[in-house]
Each structure stands twice: as C-alpha cells, then as structure tokens.
Amino acid sequence: MLELRLVQGSLLKKVLDAIKDLVNDANFDCSSSGFSLQAMDSSHVALVALLLRAEGFELYRCDRNISMGMNLGNMAKMLRCAGNDDIITIKADDGSDTVTFMFESPTQDKISDFEMKLMDIDSEHLGIPDAEYQAIVRMPSAEFAKICKDLATIGDTVVISVTKEGVKFSTRGDTASANVVLRQNTTVDKPEDATVIEMTEPVSLTFALRYMNSFTKATPLSGTVTISLSSELPVVVEYKVAEMGYIRFYLAPKIEEDEDETKPEV
Amino acid sequence: MLELRLVQGSLLKKVLDAIKDLVNDANFDCSSSGFSLQAMDSSHVALVALLLRAEGFELYRCDRNISMGMNLGNMAKMLRCAGNDDIITIKADDGSDTVTFMFESPTQDKISDFEMKLMDIDSEHLGIPDAEYQAIVRMPSAEFAKICKDLATIGDTVVISVTKEGVKFSTRGDTASANVVLRQNTTVDKPEDATVIEMTEPVSLTFALRYMNSFTKATPLSGTVTISLSSELPVVVEYKVAEMGYIRFYLAPKIEEDEDETKPEV
DNA sequence: GCCCTAGTAG
DNA sequence: CTACTAGGGC
C-alpha cells in the first residue's frame, strides 16, 4: 500500500512539466525514504534524476519498495486536471497495476480521482557517483534560462567557462557569435538574485544547447539553479524542489575534435 | 418592418460564439414576444434553443412574425466587427431578403452597418414539451467547463450521477479513468459559486463529451449553468442570457448496451 | 479550421 | 492564480 499526500500539489505539476518533454516513459521508485525517478532522455544523451523526500509530504506511507512505470505525458495531462491549489494524493494498492491520483480542492467541495494504468518499463538504474566538481555556479534560474534561449538563436552549442571572476556562456553560429559574461555577485537584495561561484580550478566545457533548453523547463520550480562542472564529467544542472528534494539533469560535455568546426570561443 | 436595439451588444456576440460551432445555418424567428432560434446541430444529435425576450431590448419593433435564415458563421464574423461596448441594432424591411446589423460606438463617434443576405432554410420547429426533471444541478459554469474539458482528455463519454449529496462526473478511457465529485455547497461568498442540487430521485446518465464541450462555449454568457436530468429524457444544459432569456442545449443520453465497453463507472 | 500553447493582464 | 488573448502548429 502506497499513499502520499502533498498539500502543495502544484509542485508535482511543475515537476512533471519539467521532465515530460525530456523523458517519455519512466519508473517512479517509491521507498520509505522518498519518491524518486531516474531516467535517460529518449535519445539517451541526458539523464534526469528526481528526488522528493518522504519528509516533504504531509502523509507518506510506503509499506514496501515499489516501482511504478508511467507515461509522463499522460501523467502530466492528468495533473493538469488538478487545480493549482489542490492537495494531491498518490495511491497504489499492493499488486495493483494502476495508480490513483486524488485531487482535493482547498475547500473540499471538489474531489477528483484519476486512475491510470501502470506500464512495464525496463529501467537501467545507474548509480551516480558523488563527485568533486572543479566549479559550481549558483545563479538565478530565470537568468540561466534566458541565456540558453538567447544563445540558441545563434548556435547549437554553448561553451561554459568559469573563472574566479565569473562565468561566461559562449556560442558561435554561421553568421553570428555571442558571449554572455556573468560576474560573481553576492551583494543583492534577495539571495535568489545572487550569482555565486565556488571554484577549485578554472574549467571550460561545451554542451548542446538543445538539452540545456530542455533542462530549463524546470525553472518554475526554483528561483535558483546550480551548475556543477568538471572536465570529463557530465555537467549537473540542479533545481531544488521546495523543501522536498531536487531535479538534477546530467549532460556529457562535447569533445571538441575539430577546432574550426566546433569551437565556439570567439 | 423589424428593428431591435440592444445596448449591451456584447451579449449578441457571445450568443453567436456559443452556437456557431454547433449549428451552421439556422432561422432566427422574430415575433412580438421576442427573438428566438431553434436548431439541430449539423450532425443532428443535439438541439439548441435560444430566446431573447422583447423586454430585454431597449427598442423592440416587430410588426409581424418573420423568420430570417442566416449562416451563423458569417453572422458571428460580422458581429466580431462590433466593439464590445457597441450598441447593436438589427433591422429588416418587410419583404426584403437582407438583414442589417448596425453598430454604434458608445460615444456615437463610429457607426457601422453591415447588410447580410438571408437564406432559405428548411426549419423543423420541434415543440419541446415541458418536463419534470428528476434532478436539476446548478453550478458555476466555469467549473462545469473545466470538468468536461478535463474528462475529455481521458474518455469520450461522461456519466453524470446525481444524489442528494452531490453530483459525480465519471469517464473511462483506454489507459485511465476519472471521477470528479462536487458536493452540494450553498455557503459560498458569491451566489454564483454555489453548487445546488434539486432532486426528486437519484439519476445517472451517459453523454458524449464532444457535445458537452460544444455547449460550454456558452460559458462567457453566464457565471452559472443549470443541468436538468431525467432518465429517458435529453439533458438540458441552460445558460441564462442576462435579464433577457437563455440558451438551452438538449442532448439525448447514450444507452449503455455493452457494459464492458462503455460503462465508465469505476 | 481547430487545438494547444505561451504570454499578458487583472 | 486565474482568465483572457494572441500566436503557432497540426
């Protein structure tokens, strides 16, 4: 028996909007510690990891570990039927091949339940090793989204270069090239607006903007995003899910074999 | 000679937006008592009845009964040329085969008139008998529209079940099923937000969501909708047209022959 | 032509 | 946060 009650149901709606474009089908794994998901995107290039800790739910009952395969598009459609202030409860009986989402309006005058068939999905649960990163950038998530969107109008890849002074996002296209430099800046009114760089070593890596722009679908979840970079390691783009956990996106850097063709540094 | 002056011209615009998707061509019937329309939808499944009473017009002159056949799409297009605050006057001369719509801006600085050819339309004016209904539900029209839209993402039909406690809308599709329960609730801030059930007998009927979703195009006309249900009778979905009359949509229930295939009750 | 989505305004 | 509007895609 599984029963998870989340008063701030809009969080779950946002989580699904954040990953449904990247991943079609995935297993949600439920254990006593929390509700999580790990999946490769459909082209097997990026990886998304979601964790919602048990403590973040108003009620969390999970008698035994269970893996529920869902089509994230259908799940997102269903969640769109919930009001933004609704309380969402996820229920599954032991041995059942369905999951039920219950939506309660704040006044309790409207109660909806949506039952969805579960799917069998081959999951390849990768252990993601903890790593030390050469540079970790924390910045306003909306700023990061705008930069990725802007640069994608010029080129296909972005070079992210971090130094003590700041972080530079560069791209180059056929007819134009662009660089956006953000200075480290911690003297802001709201901590959310800060751009903070923790760095042991300067680093410069290249990524496909297409995936970055998928990751930024998670922007509504958090005012800040954390970008962790190391040579030879996938970048981690992380959005906190209020008090509950996170969504992390992993993407391997491009290896620049042919400088003339692919090096966006201007 | 026919001359009808309607200060709140936006009402007529909304009325046409509400029915133009359902009915292509129809006769507007004008008598000393009012301006009305009755027509089957193009697939001959649903019926729409409109009444705008003479008293609702600021000027109402109709020397003799007249039936004016119009293409509702063209009429809606024409009305879209009127400003939302415009005064609309409908004029037709005796024996003429045209109708004229005149739009006056509130300041009288802009006066437009659009003349449209009338059509000959076979009308089959059905007498709609007054009936006693087993259950009448009054609820916020936006809520009804959202429920019909949400359920249509899952299935094709909705079962509406009314008991003293509330009204339940249910559907079932290939991969999911859903129930939305609204509790009777009269203790709300605005009377429009109430859900009120008058019932002599519990009733449960099945309808095609496609038509329900056409009916909800009338939502902008009124904050509330009234749904009248009886076994064996078409449901009536009624939207009041402010102080003037109503739009009523009629739809026959589906007979559930094959329970396994069509019964959406979970 | 219709649906869905994104953006804006209240 | 909801509703409405405008724009783009199917």
Coordinates of C-alpha atoms (C1' of nucleotides) in Angstrom, one line a residue:
Chain A
M1 CA 0.0 0.0 0.0
L2 CA 1.2 3.4 -1.1
E3 CA -0.3 6.7 -0.1
L4 CA 1.5 10.0 -0.5
R5 CA -0.3 13.3 0.3
L6 CA 1.2 16.5 -0.9
V7 CA -0.6 19.7 0.1
Q8 CA 1.3 21.9 -2.3
G9 CA 0.2 19.8 -5.3
S10 CA 1.4 22.4 -7.8
L11 CA 4.9 21.2 -7.0
L12 CA 4.1 17.9 -8.6
K13 CA 2.6 19.6 -11.6
K14 CA 5.7 21.6 -12.1
V15 CA 7.9 18.6 -11.7
L16 CA 6.1 16.8 -14.5
D17 CA 6.1 19.8 -16.8
A18 CA 9.9 20.0 -16.2
I19 CA 10.7 16.4 -17.3
K20 CA 7.9 15.3 -19.6
D21 CA 9.5 16.8 -22.7
L22 CA 12.8 15.1 -22.0
V23 CA 11.5 11.6 -21.0
N24 CA 8.5 9.8 -22.4
D25 CA 8.2 6.9 -20.0
A26 CA 9.8 6.3 -16.7
N27 CA 9.6 4.4 -13.4
F28 CA 8.8 6.3 -10.3
D29 CA 10.5 4.5 -7.4
C30 CA 9.0 4.6 -4.0
S31 CA 10.7 3.6 -0.9
S32 CA 10.4 4.6 2.8
S33 CA 12.8 7.4 2.2
G34 CA 11.1 9.1 -0.7
F35 CA 9.7 9.3 -4.1
S36 CA 12.2 9.3 -6.9
L37 CA 12.8 8.8 -10.6
Q38 CA 15.9 8.3 -12.7
A39 CA 15.7 8.1 -16.5
M40 CA 17.6 8.8 -19.7
D41 CA 16.0 11.1 -22.2
S42 CA 14.5 9.5 -25.2
S43 CA 17.7 10.0 -27.3
H44 CA 19.8 8.5 -24.5
V45 CA 22.0 11.5 -24.1
A46 CA 20.8 13.3 -21.0
L47 CA 19.9 11.9 -17.6
V48 CA 17.3 13.2 -15.2
A49 CA 17.1 12.4 -11.5
L50 CA 14.3 13.4 -9.3
L51 CA 14.0 13.1 -5.6
L52 CA 11.1 14.1 -3.4
R53 CA 12.0 13.1 0.2
A54 CA 9.4 11.4 2.4
E55 CA 9.6 14.3 4.9
G56 CA 8.3 16.7 2.3
F57 CA 4.9 15.0 2.1
E58 CA 2.2 15.7 4.6
L59 CA 1.5 12.0 4.7
Y60 CA 3.9 9.4 3.5
R61 CA 3.1 5.7 3.6
C62 CA 5.1 3.3 1.6
D63 CA 4.9 -0.2 3.0
R64 CA 7.4 -1.7 0.6
N65 CA 9.6 -0.6 -2.2
I66 CA 7.6 -0.2 -5.4
S67 CA 8.4 0.9 -8.9
M68 CA 5.6 2.4 -10.9
G69 CA 6.1 2.8 -14.7
M70 CA 4.2 5.7 -16.2
N71 CA 3.9 7.6 -19.4
L72 CA 5.0 11.1 -18.3
G73 CA 2.9 12.8 -20.9
N74 CA -0.3 11.1 -19.7
M75 CA 0.7 11.8 -16.1
A76 CA 1.2 15.5 -16.9
K77 CA -2.1 15.7 -18.7
M78 CA -3.8 14.2 -15.6
L79 CA -2.1 16.6 -13.3
R80 CA -3.3 19.4 -15.4
C81 CA -6.8 18.5 -14.3
A82 CA -5.8 19.4 -10.7
G83 CA -6.3 23.0 -9.6
N84 CA -3.1 24.8 -8.6
D85 CA -4.1 25.0 -5.0
D86 CA -5.3 21.4 -4.9
I87 CA -4.0 18.8 -2.5
I88 CA -2.7 15.8 -4.4
T89 CA -2.6 12.3 -3.1
I90 CA -1.0 9.4 -4.9
K91 CA -2.3 6.0 -4.1
A92 CA -1.4 2.5 -5.2
D93 CA -2.6 -0.8 -3.8
D94 CA -0.1 -3.7 -3.4
G95 CA -0.1 -5.8 -6.5
S96 CA -2.3 -3.4 -8.4
D97 CA -1.3 -2.4 -11.9
T98 CA -2.8 1.1 -11.6
V99 CA -2.1 4.2 -9.7
T100 CA -4.7 6.7 -8.5
F101 CA -4.2 10.5 -8.2
M102 CA -6.7 12.2 -6.0
F103 CA -7.2 16.0 -6.2
E104 CA -8.9 17.8 -3.3
S105 CA -9.8 21.4 -3.8
P106 CA -8.8 23.6 -0.8
T107 CA -12.5 23.8 0.3
Q108 CA -13.0 20.1 -0.2
D109 CA -16.0 20.8 -2.3
K110 CA -14.5 19.2 -5.4
I111 CA -12.7 15.8 -5.1
S112 CA -11.4 14.2 -8.3
D113 CA -9.7 10.9 -8.6
F114 CA -7.9 9.8 -11.7
E115 CA -6.8 6.2 -12.1
M116 CA -4.1 5.4 -14.6
K117 CA -2.7 2.1 -15.8
L118 CA 0.9 1.4 -15.0
M119 CA 3.4 0.3 -17.6
D120 CA 6.3 -2.1 -17.6
I121 CA 9.4 -0.2 -18.3
D122 CA 12.9 -1.5 -18.5
S123 CA 14.8 0.6 -16.1
E124 CA 18.5 0.9 -16.0
H125 CA 19.1 2.4 -12.7
L126 CA 22.6 3.8 -12.8
G127 CA 24.5 4.6 -9.7
I128 CA 25.5 8.2 -10.0
P129 CA 28.8 8.5 -8.1
D130 CA 29.3 11.6 -5.9
A131 CA 32.0 13.7 -7.5
E132 CA 34.1 16.7 -6.7
Y133 CA 33.5 19.4 -9.1
Q134 CA 36.0 21.9 -10.3
A135 CA 33.4 24.7 -10.4
I136 CA 29.9 25.1 -9.0
V137 CA 27.9 28.1 -10.2
R138 CA 24.7 29.1 -8.4
M139 CA 22.7 31.7 -10.3
P140 CA 19.1 32.9 -10.8
S141 CA 17.3 30.2 -12.8
A142 CA 15.4 32.7 -15.0
E143 CA 18.7 34.2 -15.9
F144 CA 20.2 30.9 -16.9
A145 CA 17.0 30.1 -18.9
K146 CA 17.2 33.4 -20.8
I147 CA 20.9 32.9 -21.6
C148 CA 20.3 29.4 -23.0
K149 CA 17.3 30.6 -25.0
D150 CA 19.1 33.6 -26.4
L151 CA 22.3 31.7 -27.3
A152 CA 20.2 29.0 -29.1
T153 CA 19.1 31.6 -31.6
I154 CA 22.7 31.9 -32.7
G155 CA 24.3 28.5 -32.3
D156 CA 23.8 24.9 -31.3
T157 CA 26.3 24.5 -28.5
V158 CA 27.4 26.6 -25.6
V159 CA 30.8 26.8 -24.0
I160 CA 30.5 27.4 -20.3
S161 CA 33.8 28.8 -18.9
V162 CA 34.2 29.5 -15.2
T163 CA 36.9 31.6 -13.6
K164 CA 37.0 33.2 -10.2
E165 CA 35.6 36.4 -11.6
G166 CA 32.6 34.9 -13.3
V167 CA 31.0 32.6 -15.7
K168 CA 31.0 33.0 -19.4
F169 CA 28.5 31.4 -21.8
S170 CA 29.6 31.5 -25.5
T171 CA 28.2 30.3 -28.7
R172 CA 29.0 30.6 -32.4
G173 CA 26.8 30.2 -35.4
D174 CA 27.1 30.6 -39.1
T175 CA 26.5 34.3 -39.1
A176 CA 27.0 35.4 -35.6
S177 CA 28.6 34.6 -32.3
A178 CA 27.9 35.7 -28.8
N179 CA 29.3 35.7 -25.3
V180 CA 27.4 36.4 -22.1
V181 CA 29.5 37.0 -19.0
L182 CA 28.1 37.0 -15.5
R183 CA 30.2 38.4 -12.8
Q184 CA 30.2 36.8 -9.4
N185 CA 27.8 39.0 -7.4
T186 CA 26.6 38.3 -3.9
T187 CA 25.6 41.8 -2.8
V188 CA 22.0 41.6 -3.9
D189 CA 18.7 42.3 -2.2
K190 CA 17.4 38.8 -2.4
P191 CA 19.7 35.8 -2.0
E192 CA 17.9 34.3 -5.0
D193 CA 19.4 37.0 -7.2
A194 CA 23.0 36.2 -6.4
T195 CA 25.5 34.7 -8.7
V196 CA 27.9 32.7 -6.7
I197 CA 31.0 30.8 -7.9
E198 CA 32.8 28.1 -5.9
M199 CA 35.9 27.0 -7.8
T200 CA 39.0 25.0 -7.3
E201 CA 40.2 25.2 -10.9
P202 CA 39.0 27.1 -14.0
V203 CA 37.0 25.0 -16.3
S204 CA 35.6 25.3 -19.8
L205 CA 33.2 22.8 -21.3
T206 CA 30.9 22.6 -24.3
F207 CA 27.3 21.4 -24.3
A208 CA 24.4 21.0 -26.7
L209 CA 22.0 23.9 -26.2
R210 CA 19.1 21.8 -27.2
Y211 CA 19.4 19.8 -23.9
M212 CA 20.1 22.9 -21.8
N213 CA 16.9 24.4 -23.1
S214 CA 15.0 21.3 -22.1
F215 CA 16.5 21.4 -18.6
T216 CA 15.3 25.0 -18.1
K217 CA 11.7 23.8 -18.3
A218 CA 12.3 23.2 -14.6
T219 CA 12.7 27.0 -14.0
P220 CA 9.3 27.4 -12.4
L221 CA 10.4 25.1 -9.6
S222 CA 13.1 27.2 -8.1
G223 CA 14.4 30.7 -8.3
T224 CA 18.0 29.5 -8.5
V225 CA 19.8 26.8 -10.4
T226 CA 23.2 25.2 -9.6
I227 CA 25.5 24.2 -12.4
S228 CA 28.4 21.8 -11.4
L229 CA 31.2 21.4 -13.8
S230 CA 34.3 19.3 -14.1
S231 CA 36.4 18.2 -17.1
E232 CA 35.5 14.8 -18.3
L233 CA 32.3 14.7 -16.1
P234 CA 28.7 15.3 -17.1
V235 CA 27.5 18.7 -16.0
V236 CA 24.9 18.7 -13.3
V237 CA 22.1 21.2 -13.6
E238 CA 20.1 21.2 -10.4
Y239 CA 16.8 22.8 -9.4
K240 CA 15.7 22.4 -5.8
V241 CA 12.1 21.3 -5.2
A242 CA 11.0 23.4 -2.3
E243 CA 12.0 21.7 1.0
M244 CA 11.5 18.3 -0.6
G245 CA 14.4 17.5 -2.9
Y246 CA 15.6 18.2 -6.3
I247 CA 15.6 17.6 -10.0
R248 CA 19.1 17.1 -11.4
F249 CA 19.9 17.0 -15.1
Y250 CA 23.1 15.4 -16.3
L251 CA 24.7 16.0 -19.7
A252 CA 28.1 14.9 -21.0
P253 CA 30.3 17.6 -22.5
K254 CA 31.0 17.6 -26.2
I255 CA 34.6 16.7 -27.1
E256 CA 35.9 19.3 -29.4
E257 CA 37.8 17.3 -32.0
D258 CA 37.8 19.8 -34.8
E259 CA 38.5 23.3 -33.6
D260 CA 37.5 25.1 -36.7
E261 CA 34.1 23.5 -36.8
T262 CA 33.0 23.2 -33.3
K263 CA 35.0 25.6 -31.1
P264 CA 32.6 28.4 -30.2
E265 CA 35.2 30.5 -28.5
V266 CA 35.3 33.8 -30.3
Chain B
M1 CA -40.5 46.2 -40.5
L2 CA -38.2 44.9 -37.9
E3 CA -36.0 46.9 -35.6
L4 CA -34.3 45.6 -32.5
R5 CA -31.9 47.7 -30.4
L6 CA -29.7 46.1 -27.9
V7 CA -27.5 48.4 -25.8
Q8 CA -25.4 45.6 -24.4
G9 CA -24.4 44.4 -27.9
S10 CA -21.7 42.1 -26.5
L11 CA -24.5 39.7 -25.4
L12 CA -25.3 39.0 -29.0
K13 CA -21.7 38.4 -29.8
K14 CA -21.4 35.9 -27.0
V15 CA -24.6 34.2 -28.1
L16 CA -23.3 33.6 -31.5
D17 CA -19.9 32.4 -30.3
A18 CA -21.8 30.0 -28.2
I19 CA -23.8 28.4 -31.0
K20 CA -21.9 28.9 -34.2
D21 CA -19.7 25.8 -33.8
L22 CA -22.7 23.6 -33.2
V23 CA -25.0 24.9 -35.9
N24 CA -24.1 26.2 -39.4
D25 CA -27.3 27.7 -40.6
A26 CA -30.5 28.5 -38.7
N27 CA -33.6 30.6 -38.8
F28 CA -34.0 33.4 -36.3
D29 CA -37.7 33.7 -35.5
C30 CA -38.9 37.1 -34.6
S31 CA -42.3 37.7 -33.1
S32 CA -43.9 40.4 -30.8
S33 CA -42.7 38.4 -27.8
G34 CA -39.1 38.0 -28.7
F35 CA -36.2 36.9 -30.8
S36 CA -35.6 33.2 -30.9
L37 CA -33.8 30.4 -32.6
Q38 CA -34.2 26.6 -32.5
A39 CA -31.9 24.3 -34.5
M40 CA -30.3 20.9 -34.5
D41 CA -26.6 20.7 -34.7
S42 CA -25.1 19.7 -38.0
S43 CA -24.9 16.1 -37.1
H44 CA -28.5 16.1 -35.9
V45 CA -27.7 14.9 -32.4
A46 CA -28.0 18.0 -30.3
L47 CA -30.6 20.8 -30.2
V48 CA -30.0 24.4 -29.3
A49 CA -32.8 26.8 -28.4
L50 CA -32.2 30.5 -27.9
L51 CA -34.7 33.0 -26.6
L52 CA -34.1 36.7 -26.2
R53 CA -37.3 38.3 -24.8
A54 CA -38.6 41.5 -26.3
E55 CA -38.5 43.2 -23.0
G56 CA -34.7 42.7 -22.9
F57 CA -34.2 45.0 -25.9
E58 CA -34.1 48.8 -25.5
L59 CA -36.3 49.0 -28.6
Y60 CA -38.3 46.2 -30.0
R61 CA -40.4 46.6 -33.1
C62 CA -41.6 43.6 -34.9
D63 CA -44.7 44.3 -37.0
R64 CA -45.3 40.8 -38.0
N65 CA -43.7 37.4 -37.4
I66 CA -40.7 36.8 -39.5
S67 CA -38.2 34.1 -39.9
M68 CA -34.7 35.0 -41.0
G69 CA -32.3 32.3 -42.2
M70 CA -28.7 33.1 -41.6
N71 CA -25.4 31.4 -41.8
L72 CA -24.2 31.6 -38.2
G73 CA -20.6 31.6 -39.1
N74 CA -21.0 34.7 -41.3
M75 CA -23.2 36.3 -38.7
A76 CA -20.6 35.7 -36.0
K77 CA -17.9 37.1 -38.2
M78 CA -20.0 40.2 -38.8
L79 CA -20.6 40.7 -35.0
R80 CA -16.9 40.4 -34.4
C81 CA -16.7 43.8 -36.2
A82 CA -18.7 45.4 -33.4
G83 CA -16.9 46.7 -30.4
N84 CA -17.6 45.1 -27.2
D85 CA -19.3 48.2 -25.8
D86 CA -21.2 48.9 -29.0
I87 CA -25.0 49.2 -29.3
I88 CA -26.3 46.7 -31.8
T89 CA -29.4 47.3 -33.9
I90 CA -30.9 44.6 -36.1
K91 CA -33.1 45.8 -38.9
A92 CA -35.1 44.1 -41.7
D93 CA -37.6 45.6 -44.1
D94 CA -40.8 43.8 -44.9
G95 CA -40.2 41.6 -47.9
S96 CA -36.5 42.2 -48.0
D97 CA -34.1 39.3 -48.4
T98 CA -31.5 41.0 -46.3
V99 CA -30.9 41.9 -42.7
T100 CA -28.8 44.9 -41.5
F101 CA -26.7 45.0 -38.3
M102 CA -25.9 48.5 -37.1
F103 CA -23.1 49.0 -34.6
E104 CA -22.9 52.3 -32.7
S105 CA -19.9 53.0 -30.5
P106 CA -20.7 54.3 -27.0
T107 CA -19.6 57.8 -28.0
Q108 CA -21.5 57.7 -31.2
D109 CA -18.3 58.6 -33.0
K110 CA -18.3 55.4 -35.1
I111 CA -21.4 54.0 -36.7
S112 CA -21.1 50.9 -38.9
D113 CA -23.8 49.0 -40.7
F114 CA -23.4 45.5 -42.2
E115 CA -26.0 44.1 -44.5
M116 CA -26.2 40.4 -44.9
K117 CA -28.2 38.2 -47.4
L118 CA -30.8 36.0 -45.8
M119 CA -31.0 32.3 -46.7
D120 CA -33.9 29.9 -47.2
I121 CA -33.5 27.2 -44.6
D122 CA -35.8 24.3 -44.0
S123 CA -36.7 24.6 -40.4
E124 CA -38.2 21.8 -38.5
H125 CA -39.5 23.6 -35.4
L126 CA -40.0 21.0 -32.8
G127 CA -42.2 21.6 -29.9
I128 CA -40.2 21.0 -26.8
P129 CA -42.5 19.7 -24.1
D130 CA -42.1 21.0 -20.6
A131 CA -40.9 18.2 -18.4
E132 CA -40.4 17.4 -14.8
Y133 CA -36.8 16.5 -14.2
Q134 CA -35.5 14.1 -11.6
A135 CA -32.5 16.2 -10.8
I136 CA -31.5 19.8 -11.5
V137 CA -27.9 20.8 -10.8
R138 CA -26.9 24.5 -10.7
M139 CA -23.2 25.1 -10.6
P140 CA -20.5 27.6 -11.7
S141 CA -20.3 27.4 -15.4
A142 CA -16.5 27.6 -15.5
E143 CA -16.3 24.6 -13.2
F144 CA -18.6 22.6 -15.5
A145 CA -16.5 23.6 -18.5
K146 CA -13.3 22.6 -16.8
I147 CA -14.7 19.2 -15.8
C148 CA -15.9 18.5 -19.3
K149 CA -12.6 19.5 -20.7
D150 CA -10.6 17.5 -18.2
L151 CA -12.6 14.4 -18.7
A152 CA -12.4 14.6 -22.4
T153 CA -8.6 14.1 -22.1
I154 CA -9.4 10.6 -20.7
G155 CA -12.6 9.4 -22.4
D156 CA -15.3 10.1 -24.9
T157 CA -18.4 9.9 -22.7
V158 CA -19.3 11.2 -19.3
V159 CA -21.6 9.6 -16.8
I160 CA -23.4 12.3 -14.7
S161 CA -24.7 10.9 -11.5
V162 CA -26.7 13.0 -9.1
T163 CA -27.5 12.2 -5.5
K164 CA -28.6 14.4 -2.6
E165 CA -25.0 14.9 -1.5
G166 CA -23.6 15.9 -4.8
V167 CA -23.0 15.3 -8.5
K168 CA -20.4 13.0 -9.9
F169 CA -18.9 13.2 -13.4
S170 CA -17.1 10.0 -14.5
T171 CA -15.3 8.8 -17.5
R172 CA -13.1 5.9 -18.6
G173 CA -10.6 5.7 -21.4
D174 CA -8.0 3.2 -22.6
T175 CA -5.4 3.9 -20.0
A176 CA -7.2 5.9 -17.4
S177 CA -10.5 6.6 -15.7
A178 CA -11.6 9.5 -13.7
N179 CA -14.3 10.7 -11.3
V180 CA -15.0 14.2 -10.2
V181 CA -17.3 14.7 -7.3
L182 CA -18.9 18.1 -6.5
R183 CA -20.5 18.4 -3.1
Q184 CA -23.7 20.4 -2.8
N185 CA -22.5 23.7 -1.4
T186 CA -24.6 26.8 -0.8
T187 CA -22.4 28.5 1.8
V188 CA -20.2 30.5 -0.6
D189 CA -19.3 34.1 -0.8
K190 CA -20.9 34.7 -4.1
P191 CA -24.2 33.0 -5.1
E192 CA -22.6 32.3 -8.5
D193 CA -20.1 29.9 -6.8
A194 CA -22.8 27.7 -5.3
T195 CA -23.5 24.2 -6.3
V196 CA -27.1 23.5 -5.7
I197 CA -29.0 20.2 -6.3
E198 CA -32.7 19.9 -6.5
M199 CA -33.6 16.2 -6.7
T200 CA -36.6 14.1 -6.5
E201 CA -34.8 10.9 -7.4
P202 CA -31.2 9.9 -8.0
V203 CA -30.3 9.7 -11.6
S204 CA -27.3 8.6 -13.6
L205 CA -27.0 9.2 -17.4
T206 CA -24.3 9.0 -20.0
F207 CA -23.5 11.7 -22.6
A208 CA -21.0 12.3 -25.3
L209 CA -18.3 14.7 -24.1
R210 CA -17.8 16.1 -27.5
Y211 CA -21.2 17.8 -27.4
M212 CA -20.9 18.8 -23.8
N213 CA -17.7 20.6 -24.7
S214 CA -19.5 22.4 -27.5
F215 CA -22.2 23.5 -25.1
T216 CA -19.6 25.0 -22.7
K217 CA -18.7 27.6 -25.4
A218 CA -21.6 29.4 -23.9
T219 CA -19.7 29.8 -20.6
P220 CA -19.0 33.5 -21.1
L221 CA -22.7 34.3 -21.1
S222 CA -23.3 33.3 -17.5
G223 CA -21.5 32.5 -14.3
T224 CA -23.8 29.6 -13.7
V225 CA -25.1 26.7 -15.7
T226 CA -28.2 24.6 -15.0
I227 CA -28.2 20.9 -15.9
S228 CA -31.6 19.2 -15.8
L229 CA -31.6 15.4 -15.9
S230 CA -34.2 12.7 -16.2
S231 CA -34.0 9.1 -17.3
E232 CA -35.0 8.7 -20.9
L233 CA -35.1 12.5 -21.5
P234 CA -32.5 14.6 -23.2
V235 CA -30.4 16.5 -20.7
V236 CA -30.9 20.3 -20.7
V237 CA -27.8 22.5 -20.3
E238 CA -29.0 26.0 -19.8
Y239 CA -27.1 29.3 -19.7
K240 CA -29.1 32.4 -18.8
V241 CA -28.6 35.4 -21.1
A242 CA -28.6 38.3 -18.7
E243 CA -32.1 39.6 -18.0
M244 CA -33.2 38.6 -21.5
G245 CA -33.6 34.9 -21.8
Y246 CA -31.5 31.8 -22.3
I247 CA -29.6 29.4 -24.4
R248 CA -30.6 25.8 -23.9
F249 CA -28.8 22.8 -25.2
Y250 CA -30.5 19.4 -25.4
L251 CA -28.7 16.1 -25.8
A252 CA -30.1 12.6 -25.6
P253 CA -28.4 10.3 -23.2
K254 CA -26.4 7.3 -24.5
I255 CA -28.0 4.0 -24.0
E256 CA -25.4 1.7 -22.5
E257 CA -25.8 -1.6 -24.3
D258 CA -22.4 -3.1 -23.6
E259 CA -21.4 -2.6 -20.1
D260 CA -17.9 -3.8 -20.6
E261 CA -17.2 -1.4 -23.3
T262 CA -19.0 1.7 -22.4
K263 CA -19.7 1.8 -18.7
P264 CA -17.4 4.4 -17.2
E265 CA -18.3 3.7 -13.6
V266 CA -15.2 2.5 -11.9
Chain C
dG1 C1' -10.3 25.3 -39.2
dC2 C1' -9.3 23.6 -34.6
dC3 C1' -6.4 22.8 -30.8
dC4 C1' -2.9 23.8 -27.9
dT5 C1' 0.4 26.7 -26.1
dA6 C1' 2.6 30.8 -24.4
dG7 C1' 2.3 35.3 -22.7
dT8 C1' -0.2 39.0 -20.6
dA9 C1' -3.4 41.3 -17.8
dG10 C1' -6.5 41.7 -14.0
Chain D
dC1 C1' -3.6 32.3 -9.6
dT2 C1' -6.9 32.7 -12.9
dA3 C1' -8.7 34.3 -17.1
dC4 C1' -8.2 36.1 -21.4
dT5 C1' -5.8 36.9 -25.6
dA6 C1' -2.8 36.2 -29.3
dG7 C1' 0.2 33.3 -31.9
dG8 C1' 1.8 29.0 -33.8
dG9 C1' 1.4 24.0 -35.1
dC10 C1' -1.3 20.0 -36.7

